[in-house]
Short mmCIF file of C-alpha atoms in Angstrom, two decimals:
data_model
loop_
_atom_site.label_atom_id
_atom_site.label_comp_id
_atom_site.label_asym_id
_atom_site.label_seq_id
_atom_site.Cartn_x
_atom_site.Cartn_y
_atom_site.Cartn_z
CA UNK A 4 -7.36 221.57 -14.85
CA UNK A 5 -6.68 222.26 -18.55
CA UNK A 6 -10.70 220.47 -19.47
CA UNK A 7 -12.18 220.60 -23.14
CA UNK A 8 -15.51 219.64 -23.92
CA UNK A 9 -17.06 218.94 -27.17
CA UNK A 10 -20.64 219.15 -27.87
CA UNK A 11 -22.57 216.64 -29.45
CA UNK A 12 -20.20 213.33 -29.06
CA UNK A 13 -22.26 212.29 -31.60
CA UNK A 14 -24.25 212.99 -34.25
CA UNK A 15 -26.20 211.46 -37.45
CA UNK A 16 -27.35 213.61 -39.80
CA UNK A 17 -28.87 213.33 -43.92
CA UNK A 18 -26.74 214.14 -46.15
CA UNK A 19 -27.14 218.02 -47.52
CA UNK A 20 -28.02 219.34 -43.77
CA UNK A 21 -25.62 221.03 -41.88
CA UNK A 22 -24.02 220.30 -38.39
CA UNK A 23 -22.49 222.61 -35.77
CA UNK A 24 -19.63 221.10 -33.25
CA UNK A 25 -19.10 223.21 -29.99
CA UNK A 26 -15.84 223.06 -28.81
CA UNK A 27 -15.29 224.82 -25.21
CA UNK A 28 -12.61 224.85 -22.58
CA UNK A 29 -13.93 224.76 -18.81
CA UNK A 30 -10.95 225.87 -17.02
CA UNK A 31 -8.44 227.53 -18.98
CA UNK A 32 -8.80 230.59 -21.50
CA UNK A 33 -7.95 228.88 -25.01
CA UNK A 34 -5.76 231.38 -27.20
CA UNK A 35 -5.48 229.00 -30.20
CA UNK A 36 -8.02 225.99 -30.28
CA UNK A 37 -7.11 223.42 -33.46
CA UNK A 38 -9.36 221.13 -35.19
CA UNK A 39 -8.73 217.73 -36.39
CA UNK A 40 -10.05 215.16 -38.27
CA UNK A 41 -9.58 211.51 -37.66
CA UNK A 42 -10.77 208.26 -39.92
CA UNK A 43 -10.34 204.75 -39.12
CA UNK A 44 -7.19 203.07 -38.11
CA UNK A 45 -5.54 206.53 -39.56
CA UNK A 46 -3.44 209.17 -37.89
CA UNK A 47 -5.15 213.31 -36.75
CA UNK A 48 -5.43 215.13 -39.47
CA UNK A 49 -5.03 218.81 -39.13
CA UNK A 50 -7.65 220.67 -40.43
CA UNK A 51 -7.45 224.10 -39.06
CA UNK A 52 -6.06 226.66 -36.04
CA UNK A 53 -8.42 229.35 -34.98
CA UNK A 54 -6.94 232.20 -33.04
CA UNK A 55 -9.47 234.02 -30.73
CA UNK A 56 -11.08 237.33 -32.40
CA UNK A 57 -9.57 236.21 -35.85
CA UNK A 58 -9.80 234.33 -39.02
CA UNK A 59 -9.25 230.48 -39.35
CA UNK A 60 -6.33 229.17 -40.64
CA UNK A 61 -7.16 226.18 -42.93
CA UNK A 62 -4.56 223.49 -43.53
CA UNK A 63 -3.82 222.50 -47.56
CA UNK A 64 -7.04 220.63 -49.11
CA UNK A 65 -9.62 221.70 -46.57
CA UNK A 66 -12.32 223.72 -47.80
CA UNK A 67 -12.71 226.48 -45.86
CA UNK A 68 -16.00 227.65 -47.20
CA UNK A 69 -17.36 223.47 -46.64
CA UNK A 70 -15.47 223.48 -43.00
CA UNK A 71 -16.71 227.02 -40.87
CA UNK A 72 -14.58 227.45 -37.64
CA UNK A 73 -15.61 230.46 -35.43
CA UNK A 74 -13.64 231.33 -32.35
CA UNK A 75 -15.62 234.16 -31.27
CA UNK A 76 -14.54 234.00 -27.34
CA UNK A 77 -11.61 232.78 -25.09
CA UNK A 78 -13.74 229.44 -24.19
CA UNK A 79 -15.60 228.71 -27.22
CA UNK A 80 -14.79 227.58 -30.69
CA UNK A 81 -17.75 225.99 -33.67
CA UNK A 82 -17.01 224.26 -36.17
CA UNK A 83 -19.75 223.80 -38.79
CA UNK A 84 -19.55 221.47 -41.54
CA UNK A 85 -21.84 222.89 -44.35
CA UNK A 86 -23.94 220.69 -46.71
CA UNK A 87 -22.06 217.07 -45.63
CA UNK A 88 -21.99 214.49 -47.37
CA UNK A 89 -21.14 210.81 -46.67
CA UNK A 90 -17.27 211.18 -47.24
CA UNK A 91 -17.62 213.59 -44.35
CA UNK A 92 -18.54 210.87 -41.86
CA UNK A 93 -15.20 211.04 -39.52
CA UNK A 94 -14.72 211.62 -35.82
CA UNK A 95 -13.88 215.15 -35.38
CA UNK A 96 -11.55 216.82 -32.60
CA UNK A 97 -11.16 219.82 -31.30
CA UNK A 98 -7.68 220.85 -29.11
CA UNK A 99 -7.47 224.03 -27.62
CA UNK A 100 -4.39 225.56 -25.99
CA UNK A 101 -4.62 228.68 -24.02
CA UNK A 102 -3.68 230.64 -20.46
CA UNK A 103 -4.46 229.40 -16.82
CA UNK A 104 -3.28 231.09 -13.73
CA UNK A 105 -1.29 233.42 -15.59
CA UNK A 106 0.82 230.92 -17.26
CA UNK A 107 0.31 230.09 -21.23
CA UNK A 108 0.22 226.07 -21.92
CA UNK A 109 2.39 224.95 -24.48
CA UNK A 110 0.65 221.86 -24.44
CA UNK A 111 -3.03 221.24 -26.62
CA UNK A 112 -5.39 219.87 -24.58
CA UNK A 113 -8.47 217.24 -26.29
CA UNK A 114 -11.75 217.60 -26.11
CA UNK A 115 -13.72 213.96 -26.49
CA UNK A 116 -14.36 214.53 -29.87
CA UNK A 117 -17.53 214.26 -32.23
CA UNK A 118 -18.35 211.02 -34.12
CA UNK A 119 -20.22 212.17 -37.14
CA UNK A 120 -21.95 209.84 -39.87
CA UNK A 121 -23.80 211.25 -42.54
CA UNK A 122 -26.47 209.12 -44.23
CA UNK B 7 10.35 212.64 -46.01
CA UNK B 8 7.26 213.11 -43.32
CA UNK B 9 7.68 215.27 -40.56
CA UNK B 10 7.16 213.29 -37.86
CA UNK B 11 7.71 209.73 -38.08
CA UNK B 12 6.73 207.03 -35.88
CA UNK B 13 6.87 202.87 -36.04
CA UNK B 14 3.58 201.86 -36.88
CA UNK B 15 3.61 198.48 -35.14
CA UNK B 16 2.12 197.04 -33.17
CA UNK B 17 4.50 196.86 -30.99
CA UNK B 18 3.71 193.66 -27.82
CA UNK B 19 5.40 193.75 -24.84
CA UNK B 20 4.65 191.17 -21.92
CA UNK B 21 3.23 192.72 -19.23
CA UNK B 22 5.79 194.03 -16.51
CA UNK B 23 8.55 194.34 -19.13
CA UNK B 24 9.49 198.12 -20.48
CA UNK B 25 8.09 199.20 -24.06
CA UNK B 26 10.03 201.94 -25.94
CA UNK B 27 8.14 204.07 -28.67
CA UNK B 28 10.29 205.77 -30.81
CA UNK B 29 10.03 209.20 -32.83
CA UNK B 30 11.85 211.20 -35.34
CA UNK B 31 11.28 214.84 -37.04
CA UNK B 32 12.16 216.43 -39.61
CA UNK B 33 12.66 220.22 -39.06
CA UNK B 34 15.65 221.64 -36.75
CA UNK B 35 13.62 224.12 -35.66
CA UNK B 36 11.08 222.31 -33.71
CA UNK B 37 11.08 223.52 -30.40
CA UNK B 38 8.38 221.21 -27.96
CA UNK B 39 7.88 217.52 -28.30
CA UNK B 40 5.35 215.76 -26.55
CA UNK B 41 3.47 212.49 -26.24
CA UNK B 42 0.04 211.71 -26.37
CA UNK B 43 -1.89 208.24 -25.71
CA UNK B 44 -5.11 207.31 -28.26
CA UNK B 45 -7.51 204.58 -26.57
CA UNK B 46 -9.50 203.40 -29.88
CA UNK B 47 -12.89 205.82 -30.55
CA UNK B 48 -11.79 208.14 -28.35
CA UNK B 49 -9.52 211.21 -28.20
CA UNK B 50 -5.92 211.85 -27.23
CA UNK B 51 -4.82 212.71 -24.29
CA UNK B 52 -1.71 213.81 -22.83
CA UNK B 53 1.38 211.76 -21.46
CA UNK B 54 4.49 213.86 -21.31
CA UNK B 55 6.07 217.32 -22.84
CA UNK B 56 9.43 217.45 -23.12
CA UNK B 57 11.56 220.89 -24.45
CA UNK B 58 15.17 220.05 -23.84
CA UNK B 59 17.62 217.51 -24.34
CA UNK B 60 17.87 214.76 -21.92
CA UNK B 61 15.31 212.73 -20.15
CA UNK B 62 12.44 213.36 -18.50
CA UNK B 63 10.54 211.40 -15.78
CA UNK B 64 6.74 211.40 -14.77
CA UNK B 65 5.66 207.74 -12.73
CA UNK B 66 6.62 204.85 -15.26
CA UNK B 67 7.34 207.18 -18.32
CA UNK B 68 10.47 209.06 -19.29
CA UNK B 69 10.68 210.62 -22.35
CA UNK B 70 14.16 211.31 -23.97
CA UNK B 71 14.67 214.36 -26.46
CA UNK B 72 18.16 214.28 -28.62
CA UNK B 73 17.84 217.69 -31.04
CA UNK B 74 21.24 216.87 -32.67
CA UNK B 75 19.97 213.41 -33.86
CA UNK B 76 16.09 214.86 -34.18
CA UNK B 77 14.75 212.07 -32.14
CA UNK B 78 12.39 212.00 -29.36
CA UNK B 79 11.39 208.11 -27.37
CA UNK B 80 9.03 207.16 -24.74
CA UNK B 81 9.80 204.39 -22.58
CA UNK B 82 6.61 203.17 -20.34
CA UNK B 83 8.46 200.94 -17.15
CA UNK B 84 6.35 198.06 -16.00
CA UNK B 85 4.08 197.92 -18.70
CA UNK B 86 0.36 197.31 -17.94
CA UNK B 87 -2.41 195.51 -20.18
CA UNK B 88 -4.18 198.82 -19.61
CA UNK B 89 -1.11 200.77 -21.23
CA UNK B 90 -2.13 199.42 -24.57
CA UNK B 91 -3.16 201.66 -26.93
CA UNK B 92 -1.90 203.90 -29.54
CA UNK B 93 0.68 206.34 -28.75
CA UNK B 94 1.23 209.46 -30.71
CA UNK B 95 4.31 211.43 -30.86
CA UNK B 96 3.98 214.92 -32.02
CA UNK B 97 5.94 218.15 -32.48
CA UNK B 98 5.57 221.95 -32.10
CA UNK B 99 7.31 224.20 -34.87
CA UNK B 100 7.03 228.21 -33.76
CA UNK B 101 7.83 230.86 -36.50
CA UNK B 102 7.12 234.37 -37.16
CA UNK B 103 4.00 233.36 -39.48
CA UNK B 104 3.00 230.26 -37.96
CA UNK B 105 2.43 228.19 -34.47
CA UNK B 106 1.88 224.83 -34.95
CA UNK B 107 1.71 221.16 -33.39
CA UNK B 108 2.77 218.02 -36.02
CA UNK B 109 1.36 214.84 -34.90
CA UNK B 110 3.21 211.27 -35.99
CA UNK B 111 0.80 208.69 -37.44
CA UNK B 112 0.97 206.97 -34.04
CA UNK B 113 2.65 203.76 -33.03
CA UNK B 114 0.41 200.90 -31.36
CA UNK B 115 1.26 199.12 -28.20
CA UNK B 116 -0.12 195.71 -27.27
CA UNK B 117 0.92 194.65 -23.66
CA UNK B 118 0.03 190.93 -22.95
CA UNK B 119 -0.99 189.75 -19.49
#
């Protein structure tokens, strides 16, 4: 149990387009899903928590109108990175943390994560 | 001061012997603990949770959680080549505005055969 799955794992994109990451839990509901960022040799970096059915909360220094998190159900969460540039190439992760069998997780569960370099 | 602090390493062990990853955190409040193991390129996934003091057992881990002294340490028994990676302690802080999980910067574990 307790499965995330991210959607694409990977993707390449010019720089000025915009990209969409799908974030999704298969067997839980996911209350809160988080979003991280991750470069090289470097530690997560928190970017934001989304609450199901309400706005974002963005961590210091990310731009929320750059950075677009929707959580718009119990088993799906979006991130979309708006007009990247290179310095946006990172590998992206999603977490969510939810209910399952009537019990709430305490725990954050990974999904695979998104490598994304922009050209 | 961070909030979560962890040994960078690396940290080598020989295979067989036991490696112990070590934690500390800044805020009393913090409430669940837990440990999480990177392979590199891909994501985290987890090891243990631990929400009161003492230790905790699961196969060849135990994790140990000391509030008074803010520390929290893995210990991985009969380490394995394949136990190498990077091993990331992080921290859960509850209040009445906010809900949310502090990771370390991760401390990496080389086991050689």
């Amino acid at each position: 149990g307790a499965v995330v799955s991210q959607h694409p794992s990977w993707v390449i994109c010019k720089s000025g387009t915009s990209v969409k990451i799908e974030c999704r839990s298969l067997d839980f509901q996911a209350t809160t899903m988080f979003w991280y960022r991750q470069f090289p040799k470097q530690s997560l970096m928190l970017m934001a928590t989304s609450n199901e059915g309400s706005k974002a909360t963005y961590e210091q220094g990310v731009e929320k109108d750059k950075f677009l998190i929707n959580h718009a159900s119990l088993t799906l969460s979006t991130l979309t990175v708006t007009s990247a540039h290179p310095e946006d190439s990172s590998f992206y992760i999603c977490s969510a943390r939810g209910l399952a069998g009537g019990s709430s997780y305490n725990e954050q569960f990974f999904g695979p994560g998104t490598r994304l370099t922009v050209l | 001061q961070k909030e979560v602090e962890q040994n960078s390493g690396p940290l080598s062990v020989p295979e067989g012997a036991i490696a112990s990853l070590n934690c500390t955190y800044s805020d009393r409040v913090s409430q669940s603990f837990f440990w999480y193991r990177q392979y590199s390129g891909k994501s985290p996934e987890l090891i243990m949770s631990i929400y009161s003091n003492g230790d905790k057992e699961d196969g060849r881990f135990t994790a140990q959680l000391n509030k008074a002294s803010q520390y929290v340490s893995l210990l991985i028994r009969d380490s394995q080549p394949s136990d190498s990676a990077t091993y990331l302690c992080a921290v859960n802080r509850k209040g009445t505005s906010y809900d949310k999980v502090i990771f370390g910067p991760g401390t990496s574990l080389s086991v050689i055969p």
